[in-house]
Amino acid sequence: MSDQPITYASAGVDVHAGDRAVELMKESVRRAQRPEVLGGLGGFAGMFDASALRGMRRPVLATSTDGVGTKVAIAQAMGVHDTIGQDLVGMVVDDIVVSGAEPLFMTDYIACGKVVPERIAAIVSGIARGCELAGVALVGGETAEHPGLLDPQEYDVAGAATGVVEHDAVLGPQRVTDGDVVLALASSGLHSNGYSLVRRVVGAAGWGWDREVPELGRTLGEECLEPTRIYTRPLLELVRDLGPGLHALSHVTGGGLAANLARVLPAGMLATVERDWALPPVFTLVQELGQVPLADLEQTLNMGVGFVAVLAPQEADRAVASLEAAGIPTWPVGTVRRAGAEELTGPDVVQGAKGVDGGAVRLVGDYRR
């Protein structure tokens, strides 16, 4: 038996700090709304008026959940917490867009060793900003204090979102045909994948996150915390403009370009992708600093391409113009064709990924430096 009274606060959980964090984040959350949201912050559940779905012929709900991985360790090391939330939104909502669905609403979850209201509010401000950029409502969330499990300065973030698409408008392998063109949409940097590799390389080199790197034009930490580009609105506009001319989209996340493109190709199809684009300096830096083999680098990082689109060749110029107008550098990188069994195997071919028995992708040529 304890000789002193044990309270929740003495166990490491400060409910008053949690309440203060909610107060600080209210203004940010208010900006990340849609007219369909019912109620406000603080309810047991976020509510979204789905009556508009009655006007759809066969609405299909799409959902996704994700986090940002060990990128949070860099945010914590630098004391910069207001960008990681945008990474979270990008990782979640842009997976939904791959199917052609419009993301509608999102919830988040923050686990931390100690609730520091200003830090939690900064994280949520980034989430709200990401939702605002994507046109998604932030309808709720949870902050959990886990003393003894996480150190006081540690936290992790996760989120989930839901969207909707008409059944006959779902994008994917069923639409891809022989002769389709593959477009690359530029990333804003490393995005939110491969940071275990990046952190290992940086640690082995003995570099600090505050190191100024001339080829990056800023510190290493600033480069690594560059927020994930959110493609939602420009891609939804492309979905509306091209209609059946747009066949498939792929979010280039864990696994790299080849593996994620292969997931949206039908079995028996081969996409040949030319590496003929200028590799952003951060990728060259990671490769050279850690002597990382190219194959390993390509299986881990996005290599400057955050999304790919597969579409009818006659729509390529129109798509490039639309995405460039939205501020996303876009260029053709390859084509898709039906291939024989002997072409779908080999050390330079990626076939199927993450449980999907899809098509195959071959990367050829060299990056421009």
Tab-separated table of C-alpha atoms in Angstrom:
chain	number	residue	atom	x	y	z
A	1	MET	CA	0.000	0.000	0.000
A	2	SER	CA	1.327	3.447	-0.942
A	3	ASP	CA	2.142	5.766	1.919
A	4	GLN	CA	0.976	8.740	-0.185
A	5	PRO	CA	-2.299	9.262	-2.112
A	6	ILE	CA	-1.834	8.463	-5.797
A	7	THR	CA	-3.680	10.694	-8.226
A	8	TYR	CA	-4.056	10.565	-11.992
A	9	ALA	CA	-1.800	13.635	-12.213
A	10	SER	CA	0.932	11.989	-10.105
A	11	ALA	CA	0.696	8.976	-12.435
A	12	GLY	CA	1.650	11.332	-15.273
A	13	VAL	CA	-1.699	12.253	-16.868
A	14	ASP	CA	-2.786	15.901	-16.781
A	15	VAL	CA	-6.431	16.196	-17.867
A	16	HIS	CA	-6.318	19.976	-17.476
A	17	ALA	CA	-3.468	20.193	-19.984
A	18	GLY	CA	-5.618	18.191	-22.401
A	19	ASP	CA	-8.470	20.658	-21.989
A	20	ARG	CA	-6.073	23.551	-22.581
A	21	ALA	CA	-4.811	21.899	-25.769
A	22	VAL	CA	-8.378	21.640	-27.074
A	23	GLU	CA	-8.927	25.334	-26.447
A	24	LEU	CA	-5.739	26.233	-28.312
A	25	MET	CA	-6.615	24.139	-31.366
A	26	LYS	CA	-10.198	25.340	-31.815
A	27	GLU	CA	-9.402	28.120	-34.260
A	28	SER	CA	-7.310	25.836	-36.475
A	29	VAL	CA	-10.013	23.169	-36.553
A	30	ARG	CA	-12.675	25.762	-37.364
A	31	ARG	CA	-10.935	26.463	-40.692
A	32	ALA	CA	-10.912	22.770	-41.649
A	33	GLN	CA	-14.659	22.317	-42.097
A	34	ARG	CA	-17.285	21.628	-44.726
A	35	PRO	CA	-20.976	22.573	-44.717
A	36	GLU	CA	-21.950	18.937	-44.085
A	37	VAL	CA	-20.307	18.842	-40.644
A	38	LEU	CA	-22.775	18.708	-37.743
A	39	GLY	CA	-21.885	19.744	-34.217
A	40	GLY	CA	-18.528	21.037	-33.112
A	41	LEU	CA	-15.274	20.146	-31.425
A	42	GLY	CA	-15.510	18.075	-28.261
A	43	GLY	CA	-18.283	15.620	-29.107
A	44	PHE	CA	-17.906	11.898	-28.596
A	45	ALA	CA	-18.155	11.389	-32.352
A	46	GLY	CA	-17.754	13.602	-35.384
A	47	MET	CA	-20.920	13.838	-37.455
A	48	PHE	CA	-21.210	14.410	-41.180
A	49	ASP	CA	-24.491	14.914	-43.055
A	50	ALA	CA	-24.491	12.208	-45.733
A	51	SER	CA	-27.834	13.148	-47.287
A	52	ALA	CA	-26.047	14.337	-50.445
A	53	LEU	CA	-25.161	10.708	-51.167
A	54	ARG	CA	-28.838	10.052	-51.921
A	55	GLY	CA	-28.316	11.859	-55.201
A	56	MET	CA	-25.659	9.396	-56.282
A	57	ARG	CA	-26.566	6.341	-58.343
A	58	ARG	CA	-24.349	3.829	-56.505
A	59	PRO	CA	-22.114	5.530	-53.961
A	60	VAL	CA	-19.036	3.613	-52.877
A	61	LEU	CA	-17.319	4.640	-49.649
A	62	ALA	CA	-13.511	4.668	-49.611
A	63	THR	CA	-11.492	4.779	-46.406
A	64	SER	CA	-7.827	4.981	-45.503
A	65	THR	CA	-5.700	5.162	-42.365
A	66	ASP	CA	-2.024	5.978	-41.963
A	67	GLY	CA	0.644	7.788	-39.969
A	68	VAL	CA	3.874	9.567	-40.860
A	69	GLY	CA	6.390	7.051	-39.539
A	70	THR	CA	9.676	8.102	-38.009
A	71	LYS	CA	9.532	11.572	-39.553
A	72	VAL	CA	8.084	12.588	-36.187
A	73	ALA	CA	11.517	11.939	-34.628
A	74	ILE	CA	12.980	14.762	-36.721
A	75	ALA	CA	10.139	17.115	-35.787
A	76	GLN	CA	10.759	16.319	-32.127
A	77	ALA	CA	14.533	16.773	-32.448
A	78	MET	CA	14.075	20.175	-34.100
A	79	GLY	CA	11.193	21.325	-31.932
A	80	VAL	CA	9.108	22.024	-35.050
A	81	HIS	CA	5.640	20.554	-34.671
A	82	ASP	CA	3.357	22.545	-37.000
A	83	THR	CA	4.200	20.758	-40.277
A	84	ILE	CA	3.953	17.085	-39.381
A	85	GLY	CA	0.155	17.278	-39.442
A	86	GLN	CA	0.112	18.183	-43.136
A	87	ASP	CA	2.178	15.064	-43.777
A	88	LEU	CA	-0.461	13.023	-41.981
A	89	VAL	CA	-3.288	14.434	-44.078
A	90	GLY	CA	-1.394	13.867	-47.310
A	91	MET	CA	-0.637	10.248	-46.481
A	92	VAL	CA	-4.289	9.529	-45.683
A	93	VAL	CA	-6.466	11.524	-48.079
A	94	ASP	CA	-4.353	11.025	-51.187
A	95	ASP	CA	-4.634	7.265	-50.798
A	96	ILE	CA	-8.391	7.766	-51.112
A	97	VAL	CA	-8.007	9.857	-54.273
A	98	VAL	CA	-6.241	6.911	-55.954
A	99	SER	CA	-9.651	5.276	-56.375
A	100	GLY	CA	-11.116	8.467	-57.831
A	101	ALA	CA	-13.011	9.150	-54.599
A	102	GLU	CA	-13.451	12.564	-53.010
A	103	PRO	CA	-12.262	12.532	-49.378
A	104	LEU	CA	-14.987	13.983	-47.162
A	105	PHE	CA	-13.896	13.924	-43.546
A	106	MET	CA	-10.976	12.925	-41.348
A	107	THR	CA	-10.164	12.153	-37.726
A	108	ASP	CA	-6.767	12.127	-36.036
A	109	TYR	CA	-5.083	10.439	-33.084
A	110	ILE	CA	-2.077	11.798	-31.181
A	111	ALA	CA	-0.321	9.658	-28.574
A	112	CYS	CA	2.242	11.445	-26.412
A	113	GLY	CA	4.305	10.960	-23.297
A	114	LYS	CA	3.173	14.280	-21.868
A	115	VAL	CA	0.495	16.701	-23.047
A	116	VAL	CA	2.127	20.046	-23.699
A	117	PRO	CA	-0.883	22.108	-24.852
A	118	GLU	CA	1.093	24.356	-27.198
A	119	ARG	CA	2.807	21.385	-28.843
A	120	ILE	CA	-0.450	19.482	-29.347
A	121	ALA	CA	-2.103	22.606	-30.737
A	122	ALA	CA	0.798	23.059	-33.171
A	123	ILE	CA	0.449	19.473	-34.403
A	124	VAL	CA	-3.288	19.899	-34.894
A	125	SER	CA	-2.761	23.217	-36.683
A	126	GLY	CA	-0.774	21.304	-39.313
A	127	ILE	CA	-3.505	18.685	-39.601
A	128	ALA	CA	-6.122	21.398	-39.998
A	129	ARG	CA	-4.048	23.190	-42.623
A	130	GLY	CA	-3.685	19.942	-44.570
A	131	CYS	CA	-7.419	19.323	-44.395
A	132	GLU	CA	-8.067	22.852	-45.598
A	133	LEU	CA	-5.732	22.333	-48.573
A	134	ALA	CA	-7.487	19.061	-49.409
A	135	GLY	CA	-11.039	20.358	-48.907
A	136	VAL	CA	-11.582	17.743	-46.205
A	137	ALA	CA	-13.431	18.296	-42.912
A	138	LEU	CA	-11.578	17.558	-39.675
A	139	VAL	CA	-14.503	16.216	-37.656
A	140	GLY	CA	-12.758	14.898	-34.564
A	141	GLY	CA	-9.707	13.436	-32.938
A	142	GLU	CA	-8.127	12.155	-29.767
A	143	THR	CA	-5.059	13.056	-27.746
A	144	ALA	CA	-3.843	10.325	-25.410
A	145	GLU	CA	-1.199	10.770	-22.731
A	146	HIS	CA	0.938	7.639	-22.249
A	147	PRO	CA	3.446	8.269	-19.447
A	148	GLY	CA	5.878	5.417	-18.993
A	149	LEU	CA	5.267	4.223	-22.541
A	150	LEU	CA	6.524	7.346	-24.311
A	151	ASP	CA	9.067	9.858	-23.043
A	152	PRO	CA	7.694	13.328	-22.221
A	153	GLN	CA	8.956	14.824	-25.502
A	154	GLU	CA	7.796	11.906	-27.661
A	155	TYR	CA	4.587	11.594	-29.652
A	156	ASP	CA	3.158	9.778	-32.630
A	157	VAL	CA	0.310	10.711	-34.957
A	158	ALA	CA	-2.187	8.727	-36.999
A	159	GLY	CA	-5.379	9.479	-38.855
A	160	ALA	CA	-8.229	8.046	-40.871
A	161	ALA	CA	-10.463	9.500	-43.554
A	162	THR	CA	-13.536	8.540	-45.555
A	163	GLY	CA	-14.492	9.503	-49.098
A	164	VAL	CA	-17.026	8.588	-51.753
A	165	VAL	CA	-17.076	7.791	-55.467
A	166	GLU	CA	-19.671	6.564	-57.947
A	167	HIS	CA	-19.247	2.843	-58.581
A	168	ASP	CA	-18.831	3.248	-62.323
A	169	ALA	CA	-16.238	5.996	-61.808
A	170	VAL	CA	-13.819	3.953	-59.675
A	171	LEU	CA	-10.287	4.202	-61.045
A	172	GLY	CA	-7.987	1.219	-61.156
A	173	PRO	CA	-6.542	-1.695	-63.122
A	174	GLN	CA	-9.875	-2.516	-64.749
A	175	ARG	CA	-9.568	0.687	-66.801
A	176	VAL	CA	-5.923	0.412	-67.881
A	177	THR	CA	-5.395	-0.538	-71.522
A	178	ASP	CA	-2.568	-1.294	-73.912
A	179	GLY	CA	-0.864	1.944	-75.018
A	180	ASP	CA	-1.713	4.032	-71.958
A	181	VAL	CA	0.681	6.808	-70.968
A	182	VAL	CA	2.234	7.156	-67.503
A	183	LEU	CA	2.639	10.673	-66.102
A	184	ALA	CA	4.849	11.577	-63.145
A	185	LEU	CA	3.702	14.241	-60.674
A	186	ALA	CA	6.562	15.850	-58.753
A	187	SER	CA	6.895	15.384	-55.017
A	188	SER	CA	7.761	18.240	-52.674
A	189	GLY	CA	10.676	16.232	-51.297
A	190	LEU	CA	10.969	13.093	-49.217
A	191	HIS	CA	7.298	13.260	-48.197
A	192	SER	CA	6.734	10.792	-45.320
A	193	ASN	CA	8.393	7.528	-46.284
A	194	GLY	CA	11.862	6.124	-45.838
A	195	TYR	CA	12.874	8.177	-42.815
A	196	SER	CA	14.312	5.164	-41.020
A	197	LEU	CA	16.823	4.923	-43.865
A	198	VAL	CA	17.404	8.688	-43.946
A	199	ARG	CA	17.918	8.886	-40.179
A	200	ARG	CA	20.319	5.945	-40.272
A	201	VAL	CA	22.358	7.570	-43.049
A	202	VAL	CA	22.465	10.921	-41.254
A	203	GLY	CA	23.404	9.298	-37.944
A	204	ALA	CA	26.187	7.236	-39.508
A	205	ALA	CA	27.607	10.395	-41.084
A	206	GLY	CA	27.554	12.196	-37.736
A	207	TRP	CA	25.507	15.063	-39.162
A	208	GLY	CA	23.077	17.174	-37.136
A	209	TRP	CA	19.674	18.312	-38.330
A	210	ASP	CA	20.832	21.928	-37.997
A	211	ARG	CA	23.657	21.406	-40.496
A	212	GLU	CA	23.542	23.849	-43.404
A	213	VAL	CA	23.747	21.934	-46.680
A	214	PRO	CA	24.633	24.184	-49.653
A	215	GLU	CA	23.104	21.936	-52.297
A	216	LEU	CA	19.809	22.003	-50.400
A	217	GLY	CA	19.886	25.744	-49.768
A	218	ARG	CA	18.830	25.250	-46.146
A	219	THR	CA	19.481	23.028	-43.152
A	220	LEU	CA	19.162	19.284	-43.421
A	221	GLY	CA	16.340	19.308	-40.886
A	222	GLU	CA	14.379	21.945	-42.797
A	223	GLU	CA	14.678	19.867	-45.955
A	224	CYS	CA	13.569	16.689	-44.202
A	225	LEU	CA	10.570	18.429	-42.616
A	226	GLU	CA	9.317	19.844	-45.917
A	227	PRO	CA	5.587	18.971	-45.775
A	228	THR	CA	4.137	16.322	-48.046
A	229	ARG	CA	2.498	17.792	-51.136
A	230	ILE	CA	-1.275	17.300	-51.064
A	231	TYR	CA	-2.587	16.347	-54.503
A	232	THR	CA	-6.274	15.974	-53.642
A	233	ARG	CA	-7.888	18.991	-55.263
A	234	PRO	CA	-5.864	19.044	-58.523
A	235	LEU	CA	-6.410	15.308	-58.988
A	236	LEU	CA	-10.143	15.515	-58.314
A	237	GLU	CA	-10.302	18.288	-60.903
A	238	LEU	CA	-8.477	15.981	-63.321
A	239	VAL	CA	-10.939	13.172	-62.559
A	240	ARG	CA	-13.829	15.491	-63.426
A	241	ASP	CA	-12.166	16.886	-66.571
A	242	LEU	CA	-10.923	13.659	-68.136
A	243	GLY	CA	-13.722	11.321	-67.096
A	244	PRO	CA	-13.147	7.898	-68.695
A	245	GLY	CA	-9.869	9.113	-70.209
A	246	LEU	CA	-8.190	8.856	-66.805
A	247	HIS	CA	-7.614	5.198	-65.994
A	248	ALA	CA	-5.566	4.862	-62.806
A	249	LEU	CA	-3.707	6.830	-60.164
A	250	SER	CA	-1.027	5.692	-57.744
A	251	HIS	CA	0.289	7.381	-54.610
A	252	VAL	CA	4.050	6.845	-54.436
A	253	THR	CA	4.631	6.005	-50.784
A	254	GLY	CA	6.348	3.051	-49.084
A	255	GLY	CA	7.836	0.742	-51.695
A	256	GLY	CA	8.710	3.460	-54.164
A	257	LEU	CA	7.469	4.283	-57.649
A	258	ALA	CA	7.712	0.880	-59.300
A	259	ALA	CA	5.936	-1.099	-56.584
A	260	ASN	CA	3.115	1.379	-56.204
A	261	LEU	CA	2.558	1.732	-59.945
A	262	ALA	CA	2.470	-2.063	-60.291
A	263	ARG	CA	-0.430	-2.171	-57.794
A	264	VAL	CA	-2.736	-0.298	-60.195
A	265	LEU	CA	-1.865	-2.229	-63.362
A	266	PRO	CA	-3.721	-5.368	-64.468
A	267	ALA	CA	-1.912	-8.682	-64.584
A	268	GLY	CA	-0.124	-9.175	-67.899
A	269	MET	CA	0.604	-5.454	-68.374
A	270	LEU	CA	4.096	-3.964	-68.253
A	271	ALA	CA	4.875	-0.293	-67.659
A	272	THR	CA	8.292	0.838	-68.851
A	273	VAL	CA	9.331	3.990	-66.998
A	274	GLU	CA	12.232	6.162	-68.150
A	275	ARG	CA	14.292	7.629	-65.309
A	276	ASP	CA	15.014	10.699	-67.434
A	277	TRP	CA	14.220	13.408	-64.883
A	278	ALA	CA	16.401	15.595	-62.689
A	279	LEU	CA	16.779	13.913	-59.317
A	280	PRO	CA	16.162	16.454	-56.510
A	281	PRO	CA	19.354	17.056	-54.470
A	282	VAL	CA	18.102	15.451	-51.249
A	283	PHE	CA	17.872	12.034	-52.896
A	284	THR	CA	21.391	12.272	-54.311
A	285	LEU	CA	22.596	13.420	-50.892
A	286	VAL	CA	21.102	10.405	-49.111
A	287	GLN	CA	22.479	8.019	-51.722
A	288	GLU	CA	26.015	9.398	-51.672
A	289	LEU	CA	26.232	10.065	-47.938
A	290	GLY	CA	25.182	6.512	-47.089
A	291	GLN	CA	26.509	4.750	-50.215
A	292	VAL	CA	22.961	3.460	-50.575
A	293	PRO	CA	22.508	1.088	-53.534
A	294	LEU	CA	20.205	2.535	-56.185
A	295	ALA	CA	17.828	-0.439	-55.974
A	296	ASP	CA	17.440	0.066	-52.234
A	297	LEU	CA	16.944	3.804	-52.651
A	298	GLU	CA	14.217	3.297	-55.270
A	299	GLN	CA	12.420	0.749	-53.100
A	300	THR	CA	12.389	3.176	-50.178
A	301	LEU	CA	12.081	6.782	-51.382
A	302	ASN	CA	9.854	8.474	-53.956
A	303	MET	CA	12.831	9.797	-55.991
A	304	GLY	CA	11.055	13.068	-56.731
A	305	VAL	CA	7.740	11.578	-57.902
A	306	GLY	CA	4.856	11.688	-55.433
A	307	PHE	CA	2.066	10.435	-57.705
A	308	VAL	CA	1.647	8.779	-61.083
A	309	ALA	CA	-1.313	8.884	-63.425
A	310	VAL	CA	-2.136	6.310	-66.105
A	311	LEU	CA	-4.335	7.632	-68.881
A	312	ALA	CA	-5.273	7.477	-72.530
A	313	PRO	CA	-2.468	8.925	-74.701
A	314	GLN	CA	-4.733	11.556	-76.273
A	315	GLU	CA	-5.392	13.015	-72.798
A	316	ALA	CA	-1.742	13.369	-71.752
A	317	ASP	CA	-1.150	16.965	-72.886
A	318	ARG	CA	-4.406	18.122	-71.329
A	319	ALA	CA	-3.561	16.420	-68.042
A	320	VAL	CA	-0.063	17.914	-67.931
A	321	ALA	CA	-1.447	21.404	-68.569
A	322	SER	CA	-4.081	21.019	-65.838
A	323	LEU	CA	-1.635	19.804	-63.209
A	324	GLU	CA	1.041	22.341	-64.123
A	325	ALA	CA	-1.575	25.103	-63.768
A	326	ALA	CA	-2.242	23.790	-60.265
A	327	GLY	CA	1.456	24.157	-59.413
A	328	ILE	CA	2.453	20.493	-59.783
A	329	PRO	CA	5.333	19.847	-62.208
A	330	THR	CA	4.193	16.921	-64.363
A	331	TRP	CA	5.824	15.041	-67.225
A	332	PRO	CA	5.407	11.787	-69.219
A	333	VAL	CA	7.689	8.995	-68.045
A	334	GLY	CA	6.515	5.873	-69.825
A	335	THR	CA	3.902	3.701	-71.423
A	336	VAL	CA	1.919	0.582	-70.612
A	337	ARG	CA	1.599	-2.415	-72.897
A	338	ARG	CA	0.593	-6.043	-72.748
A	339	ALA	CA	3.676	-8.238	-72.386
A	340	GLY	CA	4.597	-11.883	-72.576
A	341	ALA	CA	5.439	-13.929	-69.504
A	342	GLU	CA	9.177	-13.732	-70.199
A	343	GLU	CA	9.066	-9.910	-70.030
A	344	LEU	CA	7.213	-9.849	-66.728
A	345	THR	CA	10.020	-11.399	-64.731
A	346	GLY	CA	13.652	-10.591	-64.097
A	347	PRO	CA	15.842	-8.704	-61.635
A	348	ASP	CA	14.910	-5.297	-63.069
A	349	VAL	CA	11.154	-5.914	-63.021
A	350	VAL	CA	8.834	-5.226	-60.097
A	351	GLN	CA	5.637	-7.266	-60.232
A	352	GLY	CA	2.871	-7.086	-57.664
A	353	ALA	CA	3.225	-5.423	-54.278
A	354	LYS	CA	1.552	-5.384	-50.872
A	355	GLY	CA	-0.523	-8.443	-51.623
A	356	VAL	CA	-1.741	-7.227	-55.022
A	357	ASP	CA	-1.133	-9.630	-57.909
A	358	GLY	CA	-1.038	-6.863	-60.476
A	359	GLY	CA	1.043	-5.814	-63.418
A	360	ALA	CA	4.763	-5.192	-63.717
A	361	VAL	CA	7.031	-2.153	-63.898
A	362	ARG	CA	10.532	-1.802	-65.304
A	363	LEU	CA	12.624	1.309	-64.621
A	364	VAL	CA	15.170	2.045	-67.371
A	365	GLY	CA	17.775	4.698	-68.134
A	366	ASP	CA	19.511	7.085	-65.773
A	367	TYR	CA	18.445	10.042	-63.654
A	368	ARG	CA	19.677	13.484	-64.609
A	369	ARG	CA	21.889	15.056	-61.939
